[in-house]
PDB file of C-alpha atoms and ligand atoms in Angstrom:
ATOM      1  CA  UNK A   1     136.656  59.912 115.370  1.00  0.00           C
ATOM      2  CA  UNK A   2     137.422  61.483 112.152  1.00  0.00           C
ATOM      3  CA  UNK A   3     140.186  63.629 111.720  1.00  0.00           C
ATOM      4  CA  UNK A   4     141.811  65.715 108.950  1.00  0.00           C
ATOM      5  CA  UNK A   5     140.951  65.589 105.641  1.00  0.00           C
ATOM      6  CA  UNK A   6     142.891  62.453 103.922  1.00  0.00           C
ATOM      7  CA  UNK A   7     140.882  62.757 100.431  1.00  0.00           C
ATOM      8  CA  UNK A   8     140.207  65.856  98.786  1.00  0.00           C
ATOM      9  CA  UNK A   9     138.369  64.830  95.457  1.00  0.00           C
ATOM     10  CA  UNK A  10     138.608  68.453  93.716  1.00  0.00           C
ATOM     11  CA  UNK A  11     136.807  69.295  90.173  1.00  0.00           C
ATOM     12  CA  UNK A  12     136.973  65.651  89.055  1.00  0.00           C
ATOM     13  CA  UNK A  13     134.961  64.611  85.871  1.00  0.00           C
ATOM     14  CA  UNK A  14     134.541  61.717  83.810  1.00  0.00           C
ATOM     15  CA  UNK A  15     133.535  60.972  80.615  1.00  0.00           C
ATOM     16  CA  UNK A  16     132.449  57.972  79.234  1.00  0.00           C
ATOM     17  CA  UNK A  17     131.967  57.623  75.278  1.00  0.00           C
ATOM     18  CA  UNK A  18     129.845  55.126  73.995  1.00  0.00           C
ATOM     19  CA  UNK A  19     128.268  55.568  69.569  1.00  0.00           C
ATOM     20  CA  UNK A  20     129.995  58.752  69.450  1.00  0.00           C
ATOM     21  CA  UNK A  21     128.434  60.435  72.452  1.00  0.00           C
ATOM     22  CA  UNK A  22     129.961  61.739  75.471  1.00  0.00           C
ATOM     23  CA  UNK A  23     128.008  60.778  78.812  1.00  0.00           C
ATOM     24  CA  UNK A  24     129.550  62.908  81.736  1.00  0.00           C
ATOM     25  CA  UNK A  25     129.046  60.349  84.370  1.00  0.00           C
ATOM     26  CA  UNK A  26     130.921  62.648  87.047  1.00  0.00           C
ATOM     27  CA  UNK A  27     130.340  66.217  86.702  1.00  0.00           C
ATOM     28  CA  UNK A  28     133.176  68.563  88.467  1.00  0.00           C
ATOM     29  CA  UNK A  29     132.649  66.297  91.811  1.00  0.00           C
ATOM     30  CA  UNK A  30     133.791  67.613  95.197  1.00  0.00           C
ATOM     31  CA  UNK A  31     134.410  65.478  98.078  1.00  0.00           C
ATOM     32  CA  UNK A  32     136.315  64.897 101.266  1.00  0.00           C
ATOM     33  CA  UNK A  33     136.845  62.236 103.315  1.00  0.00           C
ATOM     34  CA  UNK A  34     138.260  62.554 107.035  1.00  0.00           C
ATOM     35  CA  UNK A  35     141.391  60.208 107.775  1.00  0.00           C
ATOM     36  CA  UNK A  36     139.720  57.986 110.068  1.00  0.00           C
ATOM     37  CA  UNK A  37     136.204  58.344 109.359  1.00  0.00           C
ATOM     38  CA  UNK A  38     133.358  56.097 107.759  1.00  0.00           C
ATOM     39  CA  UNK A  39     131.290  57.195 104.953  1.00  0.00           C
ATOM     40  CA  UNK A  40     128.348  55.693 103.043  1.00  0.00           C
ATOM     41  CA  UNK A  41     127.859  56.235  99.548  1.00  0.00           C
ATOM     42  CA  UNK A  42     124.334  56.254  97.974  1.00  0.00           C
ATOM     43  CA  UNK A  43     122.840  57.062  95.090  1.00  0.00           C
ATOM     44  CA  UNK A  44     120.420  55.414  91.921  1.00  0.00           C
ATOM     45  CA  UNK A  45     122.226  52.704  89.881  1.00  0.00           C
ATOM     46  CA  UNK A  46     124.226  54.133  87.155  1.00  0.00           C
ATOM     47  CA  UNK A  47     124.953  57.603  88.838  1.00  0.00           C
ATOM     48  CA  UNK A  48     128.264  56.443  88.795  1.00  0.00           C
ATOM     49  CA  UNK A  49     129.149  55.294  92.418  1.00  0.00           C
ATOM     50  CA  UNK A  50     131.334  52.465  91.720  1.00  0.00           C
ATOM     51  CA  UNK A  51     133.054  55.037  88.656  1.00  0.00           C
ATOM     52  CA  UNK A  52     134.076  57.077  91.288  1.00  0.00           C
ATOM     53  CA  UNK A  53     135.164  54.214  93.747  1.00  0.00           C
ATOM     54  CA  UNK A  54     137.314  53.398  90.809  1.00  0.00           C
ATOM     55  CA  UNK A  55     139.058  56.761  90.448  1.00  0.00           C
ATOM     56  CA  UNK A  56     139.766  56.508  94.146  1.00  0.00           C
ATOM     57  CA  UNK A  57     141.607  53.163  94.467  1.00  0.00           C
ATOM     58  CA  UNK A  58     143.356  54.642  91.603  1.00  0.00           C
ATOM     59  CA  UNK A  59     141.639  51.889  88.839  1.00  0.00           C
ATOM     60  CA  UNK A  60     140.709  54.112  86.653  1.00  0.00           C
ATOM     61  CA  UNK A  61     141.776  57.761  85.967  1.00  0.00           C
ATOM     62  CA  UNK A  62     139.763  60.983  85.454  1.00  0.00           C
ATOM     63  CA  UNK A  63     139.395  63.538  82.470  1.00  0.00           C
ATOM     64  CA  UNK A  64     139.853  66.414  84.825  1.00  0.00           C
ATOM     65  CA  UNK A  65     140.101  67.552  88.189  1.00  0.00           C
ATOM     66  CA  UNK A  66     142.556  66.300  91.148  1.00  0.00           C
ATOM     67  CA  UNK A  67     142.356  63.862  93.967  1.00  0.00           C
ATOM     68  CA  UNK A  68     144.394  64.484  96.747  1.00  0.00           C
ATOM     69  CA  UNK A  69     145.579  61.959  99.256  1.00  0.00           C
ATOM     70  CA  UNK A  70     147.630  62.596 102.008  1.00  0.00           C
ATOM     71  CA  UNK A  71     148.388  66.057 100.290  1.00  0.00           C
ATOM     72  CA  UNK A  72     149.938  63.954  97.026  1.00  0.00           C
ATOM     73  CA  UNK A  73     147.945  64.571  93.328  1.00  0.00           C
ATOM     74  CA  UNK A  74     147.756  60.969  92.385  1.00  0.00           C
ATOM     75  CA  UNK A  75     146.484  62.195  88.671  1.00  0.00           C
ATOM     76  CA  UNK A  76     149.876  63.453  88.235  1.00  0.00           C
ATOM     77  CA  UNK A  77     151.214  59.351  89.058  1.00  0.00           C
ATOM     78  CA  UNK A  78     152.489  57.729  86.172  1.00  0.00           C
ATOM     79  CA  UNK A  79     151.396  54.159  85.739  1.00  0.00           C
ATOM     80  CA  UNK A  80     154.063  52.968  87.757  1.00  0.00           C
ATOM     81  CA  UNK A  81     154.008  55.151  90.621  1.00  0.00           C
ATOM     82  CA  UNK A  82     150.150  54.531  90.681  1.00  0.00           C
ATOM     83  CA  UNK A  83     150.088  50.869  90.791  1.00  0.00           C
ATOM     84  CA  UNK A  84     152.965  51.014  93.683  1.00  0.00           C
ATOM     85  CA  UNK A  85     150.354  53.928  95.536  1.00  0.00           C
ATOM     86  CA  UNK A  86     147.543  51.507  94.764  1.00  0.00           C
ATOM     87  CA  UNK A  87     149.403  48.595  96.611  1.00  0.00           C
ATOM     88  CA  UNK A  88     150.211  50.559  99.542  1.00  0.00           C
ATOM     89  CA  UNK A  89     147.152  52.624  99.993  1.00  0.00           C
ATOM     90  CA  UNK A  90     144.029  50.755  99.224  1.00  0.00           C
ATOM     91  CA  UNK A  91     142.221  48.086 100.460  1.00  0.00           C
ATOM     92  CA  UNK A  92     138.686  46.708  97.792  1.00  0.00           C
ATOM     93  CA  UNK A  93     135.917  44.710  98.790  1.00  0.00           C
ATOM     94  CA  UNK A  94     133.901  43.966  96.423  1.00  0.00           C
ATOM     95  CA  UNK A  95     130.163  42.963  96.198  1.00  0.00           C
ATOM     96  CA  UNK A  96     130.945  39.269  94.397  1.00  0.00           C
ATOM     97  CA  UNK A  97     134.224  38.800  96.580  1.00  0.00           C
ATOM     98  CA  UNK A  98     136.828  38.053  93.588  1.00  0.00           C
ATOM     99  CA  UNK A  99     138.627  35.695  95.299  1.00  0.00           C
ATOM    100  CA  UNK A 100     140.597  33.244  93.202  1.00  0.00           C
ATOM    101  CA  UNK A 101     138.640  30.149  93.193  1.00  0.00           C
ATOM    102  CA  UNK A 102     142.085  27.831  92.620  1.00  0.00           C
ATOM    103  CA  UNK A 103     143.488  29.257  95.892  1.00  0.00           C
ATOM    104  CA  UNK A 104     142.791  28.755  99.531  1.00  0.00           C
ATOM    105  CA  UNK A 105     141.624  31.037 101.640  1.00  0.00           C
ATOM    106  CA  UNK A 106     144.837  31.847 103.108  1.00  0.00           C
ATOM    107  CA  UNK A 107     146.749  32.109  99.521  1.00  0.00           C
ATOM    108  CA  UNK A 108     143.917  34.582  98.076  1.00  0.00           C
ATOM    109  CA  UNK A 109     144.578  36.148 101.515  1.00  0.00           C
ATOM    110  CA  UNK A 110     148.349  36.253 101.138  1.00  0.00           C
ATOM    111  CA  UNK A 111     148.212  37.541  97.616  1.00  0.00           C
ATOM    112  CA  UNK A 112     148.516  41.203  97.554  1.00  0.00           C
ATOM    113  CA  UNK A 113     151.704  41.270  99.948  1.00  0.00           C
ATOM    114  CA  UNK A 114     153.755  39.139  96.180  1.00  0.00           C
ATOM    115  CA  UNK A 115     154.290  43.145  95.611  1.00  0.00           C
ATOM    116  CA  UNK A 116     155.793  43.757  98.476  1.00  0.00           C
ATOM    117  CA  UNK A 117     158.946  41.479  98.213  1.00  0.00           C
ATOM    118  CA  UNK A 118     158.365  39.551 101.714  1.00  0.00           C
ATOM    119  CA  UNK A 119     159.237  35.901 101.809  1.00  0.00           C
ATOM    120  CA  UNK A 120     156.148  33.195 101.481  1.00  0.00           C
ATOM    121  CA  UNK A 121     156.714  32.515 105.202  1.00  0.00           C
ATOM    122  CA  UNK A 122     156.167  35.552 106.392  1.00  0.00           C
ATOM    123  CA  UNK A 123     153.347  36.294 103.606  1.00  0.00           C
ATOM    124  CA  UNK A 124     151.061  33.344 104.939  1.00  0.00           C
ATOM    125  CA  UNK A 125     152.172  34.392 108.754  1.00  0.00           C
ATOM    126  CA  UNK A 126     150.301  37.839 107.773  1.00  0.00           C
ATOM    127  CA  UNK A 127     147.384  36.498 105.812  1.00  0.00           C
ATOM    128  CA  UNK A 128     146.901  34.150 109.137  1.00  0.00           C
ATOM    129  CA  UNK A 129     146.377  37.012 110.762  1.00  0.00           C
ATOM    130  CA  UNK A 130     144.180  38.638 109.097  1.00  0.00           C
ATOM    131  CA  UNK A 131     141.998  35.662 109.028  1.00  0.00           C
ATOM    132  CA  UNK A 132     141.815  35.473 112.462  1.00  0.00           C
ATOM    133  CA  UNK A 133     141.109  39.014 112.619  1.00  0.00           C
ATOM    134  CA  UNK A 134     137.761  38.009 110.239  1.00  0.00           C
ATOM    135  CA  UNK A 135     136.699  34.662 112.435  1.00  0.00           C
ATOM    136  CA  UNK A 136     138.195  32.379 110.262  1.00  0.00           C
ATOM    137  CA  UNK A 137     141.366  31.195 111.607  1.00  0.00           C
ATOM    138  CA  UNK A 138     139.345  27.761 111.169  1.00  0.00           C
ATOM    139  CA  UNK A 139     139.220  28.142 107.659  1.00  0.00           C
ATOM    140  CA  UNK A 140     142.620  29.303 106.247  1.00  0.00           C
ATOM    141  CA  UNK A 141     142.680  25.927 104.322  1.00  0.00           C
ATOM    142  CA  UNK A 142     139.116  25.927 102.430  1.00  0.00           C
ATOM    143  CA  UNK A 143     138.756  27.136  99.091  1.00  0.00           C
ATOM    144  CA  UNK A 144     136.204  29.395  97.877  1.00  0.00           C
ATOM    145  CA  UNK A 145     133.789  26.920  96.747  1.00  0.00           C
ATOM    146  CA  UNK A 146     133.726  25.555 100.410  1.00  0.00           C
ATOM    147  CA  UNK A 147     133.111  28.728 101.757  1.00  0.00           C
ATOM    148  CA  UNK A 148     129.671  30.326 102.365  1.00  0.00           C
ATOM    149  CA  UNK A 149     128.851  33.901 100.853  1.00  0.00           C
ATOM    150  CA  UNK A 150     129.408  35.314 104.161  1.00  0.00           C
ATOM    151  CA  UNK A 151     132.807  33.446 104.685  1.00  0.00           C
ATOM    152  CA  UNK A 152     134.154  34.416 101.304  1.00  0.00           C
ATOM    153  CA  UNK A 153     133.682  38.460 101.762  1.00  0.00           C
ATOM    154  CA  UNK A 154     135.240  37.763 105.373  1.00  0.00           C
ATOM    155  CA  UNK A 155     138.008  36.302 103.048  1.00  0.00           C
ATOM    156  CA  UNK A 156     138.085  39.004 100.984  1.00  0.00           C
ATOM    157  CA  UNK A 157     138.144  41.789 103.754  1.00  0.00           C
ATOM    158  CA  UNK A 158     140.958  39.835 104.915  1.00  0.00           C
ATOM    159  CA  UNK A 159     142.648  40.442 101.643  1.00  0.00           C
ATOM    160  CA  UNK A 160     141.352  43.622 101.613  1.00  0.00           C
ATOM    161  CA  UNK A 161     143.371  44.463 104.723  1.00  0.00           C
ATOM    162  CA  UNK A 162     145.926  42.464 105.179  1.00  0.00           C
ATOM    163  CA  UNK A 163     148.597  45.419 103.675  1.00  0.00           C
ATOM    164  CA  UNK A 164     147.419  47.300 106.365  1.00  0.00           C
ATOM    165  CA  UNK A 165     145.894  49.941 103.590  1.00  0.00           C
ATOM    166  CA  UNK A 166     145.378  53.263 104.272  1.00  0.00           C
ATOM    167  CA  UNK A 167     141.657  53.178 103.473  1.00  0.00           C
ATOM    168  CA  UNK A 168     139.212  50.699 102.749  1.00  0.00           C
ATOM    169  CA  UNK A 169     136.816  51.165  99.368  1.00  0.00           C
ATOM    170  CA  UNK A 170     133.851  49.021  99.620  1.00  0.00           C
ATOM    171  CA  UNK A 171     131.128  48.488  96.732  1.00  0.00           C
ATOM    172  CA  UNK A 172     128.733  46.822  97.956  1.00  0.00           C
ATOM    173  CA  UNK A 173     129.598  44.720 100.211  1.00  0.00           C
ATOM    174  CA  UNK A 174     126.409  43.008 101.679  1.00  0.00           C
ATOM    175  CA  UNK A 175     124.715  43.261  97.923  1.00  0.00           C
ATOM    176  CA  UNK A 176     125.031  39.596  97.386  1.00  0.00           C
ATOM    177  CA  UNK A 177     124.640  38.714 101.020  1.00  0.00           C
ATOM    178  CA  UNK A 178     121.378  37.292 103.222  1.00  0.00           C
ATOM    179  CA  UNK A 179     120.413  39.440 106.087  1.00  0.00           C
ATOM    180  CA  UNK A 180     122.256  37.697 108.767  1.00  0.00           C
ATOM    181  CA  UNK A 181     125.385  37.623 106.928  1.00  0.00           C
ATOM    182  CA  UNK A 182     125.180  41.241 106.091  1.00  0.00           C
ATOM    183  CA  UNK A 183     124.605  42.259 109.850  1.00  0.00           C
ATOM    184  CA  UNK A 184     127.987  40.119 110.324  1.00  0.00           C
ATOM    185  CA  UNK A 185     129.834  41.716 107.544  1.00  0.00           C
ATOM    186  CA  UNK A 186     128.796  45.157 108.738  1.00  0.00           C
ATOM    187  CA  UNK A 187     129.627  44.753 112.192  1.00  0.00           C
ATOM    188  CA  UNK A 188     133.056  43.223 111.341  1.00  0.00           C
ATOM    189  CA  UNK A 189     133.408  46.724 108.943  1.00  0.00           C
ATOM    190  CA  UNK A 190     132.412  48.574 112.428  1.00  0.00           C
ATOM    191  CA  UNK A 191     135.216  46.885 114.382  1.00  0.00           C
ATOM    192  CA  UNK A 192     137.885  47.550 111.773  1.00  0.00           C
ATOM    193  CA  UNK A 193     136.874  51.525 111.655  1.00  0.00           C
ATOM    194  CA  UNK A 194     136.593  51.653 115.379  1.00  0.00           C
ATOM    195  CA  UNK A 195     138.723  49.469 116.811  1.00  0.00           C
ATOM    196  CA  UNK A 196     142.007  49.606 114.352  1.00  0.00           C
ATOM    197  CA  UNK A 197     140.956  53.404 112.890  1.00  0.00           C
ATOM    198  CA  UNK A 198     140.403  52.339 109.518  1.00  0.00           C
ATOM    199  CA  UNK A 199     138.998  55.103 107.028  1.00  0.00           C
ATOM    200  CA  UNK A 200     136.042  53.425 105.090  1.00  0.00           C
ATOM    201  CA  UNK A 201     134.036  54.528 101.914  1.00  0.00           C
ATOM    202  CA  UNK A 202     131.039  51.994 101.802  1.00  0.00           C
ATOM    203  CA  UNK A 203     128.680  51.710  98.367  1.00  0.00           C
ATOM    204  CA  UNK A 204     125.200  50.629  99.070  1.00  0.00           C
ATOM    205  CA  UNK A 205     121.510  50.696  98.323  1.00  0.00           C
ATOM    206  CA  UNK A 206     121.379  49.432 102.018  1.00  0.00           C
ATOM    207  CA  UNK A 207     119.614  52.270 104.586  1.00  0.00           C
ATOM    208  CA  UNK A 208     120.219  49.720 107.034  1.00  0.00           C
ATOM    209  CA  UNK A 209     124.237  49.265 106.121  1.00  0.00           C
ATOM    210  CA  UNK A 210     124.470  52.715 105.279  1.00  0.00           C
ATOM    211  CA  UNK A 211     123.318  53.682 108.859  1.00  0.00           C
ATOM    212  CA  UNK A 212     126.255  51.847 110.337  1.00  0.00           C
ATOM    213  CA  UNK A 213     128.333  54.622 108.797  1.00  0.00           C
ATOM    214  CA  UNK A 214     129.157  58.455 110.629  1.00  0.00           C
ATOM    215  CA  UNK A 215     127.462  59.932 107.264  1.00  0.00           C
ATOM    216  CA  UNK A 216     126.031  59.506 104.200  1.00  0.00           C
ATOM    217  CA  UNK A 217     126.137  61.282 101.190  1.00  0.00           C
ATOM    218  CA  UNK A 218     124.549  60.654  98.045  1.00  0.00           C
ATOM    219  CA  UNK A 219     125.267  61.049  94.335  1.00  0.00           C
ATOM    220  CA  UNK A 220     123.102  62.575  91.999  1.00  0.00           C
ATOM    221  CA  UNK A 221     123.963  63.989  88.409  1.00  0.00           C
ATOM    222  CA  UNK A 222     127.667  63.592  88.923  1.00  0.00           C
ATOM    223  CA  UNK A 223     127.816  65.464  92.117  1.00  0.00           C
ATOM    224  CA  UNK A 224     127.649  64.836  95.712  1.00  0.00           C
ATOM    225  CA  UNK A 225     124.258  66.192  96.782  1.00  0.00           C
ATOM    226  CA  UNK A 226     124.784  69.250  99.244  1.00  0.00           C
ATOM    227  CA  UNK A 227     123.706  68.707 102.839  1.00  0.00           C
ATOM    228  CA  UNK A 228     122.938  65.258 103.391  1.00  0.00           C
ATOM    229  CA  UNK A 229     125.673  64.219 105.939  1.00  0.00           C
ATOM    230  CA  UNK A 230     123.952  62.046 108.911  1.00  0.00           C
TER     231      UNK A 230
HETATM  232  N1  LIG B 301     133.786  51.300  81.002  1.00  0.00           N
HETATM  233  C1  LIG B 301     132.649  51.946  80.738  1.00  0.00           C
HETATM  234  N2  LIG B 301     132.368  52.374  79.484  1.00  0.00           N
HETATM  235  C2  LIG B 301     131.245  53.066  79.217  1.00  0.00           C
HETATM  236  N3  LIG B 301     130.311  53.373  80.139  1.00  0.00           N
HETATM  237  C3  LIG B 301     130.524  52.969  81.394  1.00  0.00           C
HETATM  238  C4  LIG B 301     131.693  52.239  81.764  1.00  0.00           C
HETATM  239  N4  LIG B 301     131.624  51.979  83.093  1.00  0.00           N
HETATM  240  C5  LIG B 301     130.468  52.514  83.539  1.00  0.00           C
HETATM  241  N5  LIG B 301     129.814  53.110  82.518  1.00  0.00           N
HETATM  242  C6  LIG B 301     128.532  53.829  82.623  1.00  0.00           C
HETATM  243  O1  LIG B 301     128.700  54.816  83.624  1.00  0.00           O
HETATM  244  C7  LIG B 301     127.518  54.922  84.410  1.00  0.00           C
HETATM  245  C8  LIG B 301     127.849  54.793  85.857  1.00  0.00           C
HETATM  246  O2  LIG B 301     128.248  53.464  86.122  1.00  0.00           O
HETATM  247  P1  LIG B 301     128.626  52.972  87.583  1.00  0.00           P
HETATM  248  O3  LIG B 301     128.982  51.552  87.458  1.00  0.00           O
HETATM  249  O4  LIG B 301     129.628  53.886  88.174  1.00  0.00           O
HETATM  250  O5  LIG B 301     127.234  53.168  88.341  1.00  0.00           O
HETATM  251  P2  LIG B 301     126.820  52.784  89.835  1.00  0.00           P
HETATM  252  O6  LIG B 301     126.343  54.031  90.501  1.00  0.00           O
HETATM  253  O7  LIG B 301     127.930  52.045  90.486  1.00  0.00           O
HETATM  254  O8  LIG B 301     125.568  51.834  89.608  1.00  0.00           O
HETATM  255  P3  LIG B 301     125.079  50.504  90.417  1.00  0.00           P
HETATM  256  O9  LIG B 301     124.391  51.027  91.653  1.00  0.00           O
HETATM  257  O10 LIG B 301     124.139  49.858  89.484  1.00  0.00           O
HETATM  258  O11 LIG B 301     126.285  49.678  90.703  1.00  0.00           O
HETATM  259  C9  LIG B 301     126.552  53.892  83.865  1.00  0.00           C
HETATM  260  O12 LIG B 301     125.642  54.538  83.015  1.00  0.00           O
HETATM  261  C10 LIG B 301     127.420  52.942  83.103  1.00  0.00           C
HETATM  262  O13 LIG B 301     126.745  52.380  82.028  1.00  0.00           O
HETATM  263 MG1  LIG B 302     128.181  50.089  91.126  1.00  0.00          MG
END
């Protein structure tokens, strides 16, 4: 179960400018997020869910306010020191996968752990792994194109984890899948929260997928919305 707080989103804003006019997509946001737990975030398009996905995975940085992981600022990371936090930290899946069509499953697998100086041996004896974690030890070989929808986000999850992240930021994940895919993805999300502790932050539109998570909380004019947890 979830445990003490591992993001503290304080006061964070941002601004998008677009003809000369400023459109405050997040407005002075507050959240947390318990180490261990699994959240679902909701909320209309364009209220800014995946802006604020971004700001946590460190993509993108705010105009104000601090986010607080593990008790560290990382708004007060230089560019260096971010990207090295980023590598460590987070794990993305995204809704269309972005997996590398010229590489196999275990190579787009195997790519994130290049940063972290390990030989190619060991690199592909970790992306194996991770594979097999997903049900597709059978598949290291394929590449994208051979894969099914379902297949590649397994692919990517594997990616996703295979730095053994701190926490997981989803967008998505089931948006481009069919329904018995999606059940698949979602349970394999379930087993990596309960079974290895992983702290998740799911986008959706889903109330099914969402409902797999301990709460939900939705955004609305730049905020989270007050007393909505499940
Ligand atoms: N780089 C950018 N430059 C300008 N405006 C942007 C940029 N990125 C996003 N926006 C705007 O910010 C708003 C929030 O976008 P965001 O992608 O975070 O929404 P969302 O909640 O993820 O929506 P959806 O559910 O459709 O994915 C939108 O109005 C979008 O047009
Ligand atoms: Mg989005």
């Amino acid at each position: 179960m979830a445990g003490a707080v591992l993001i503290a989103v304080r006061g964070v804003t941002k601004v998008y400018s677009r003809g000369g006019v400023d459109i405050r997509i997040l407005d002075a946001l507050d959240l947390d997020i318990a180490a261990g737990s699994y959240t679902a975030l909701m909320g209309p398009s364009g209220s800014g869910k995946t802006t604020l996905l971004n700001l946590l995975g460190a993509l993108d940085r705010p105009d104000a306010g601090a986010i607080v992981v593990g008790g560290e600022d990382i708004t007060t990371f230089d560019d260096g020191a971010l990207a090295a936090w980023r590598a460590r930290t987070v794990g993305f899946i995204f809704q269309l996968y972005n997996l590398l069509p010229v590489l196999r499953a275990i190579d787009n697998v195997a790519l994130p752990l290049q940063l972290f100086g390990l030989p190619r041996r060991e690199r592909r004896r970790r992306a194996a792994t991770a594979l097999d974690l997903v049900g597709l030890g059978d598949r290291m070989e394929h590449y994208p194109s051979e894969l099914s929808g379902g297949q590649e986000q397994r692919v990517a999850i594997a990616r996703a984890i295979v730095t053994d992240p701190t926490f997981l930021l989803a967008d998505e994940p089931t948006g481009d899948l069919d329904p018995t895919s999606s059940t698949g993805i979602l349970d394999l999300l379930d087993q990596l929260h309960r079974d290895l502790g992983k702290t998740i932050l799911m986008v959706t539109h889903s109330h099914t997928a969402a409902e797999r998570a301990e709460q939900i909380v939705h955004l609305e004019n730049g905020r989270i919305a007050p007393g909505e947890a499940a």
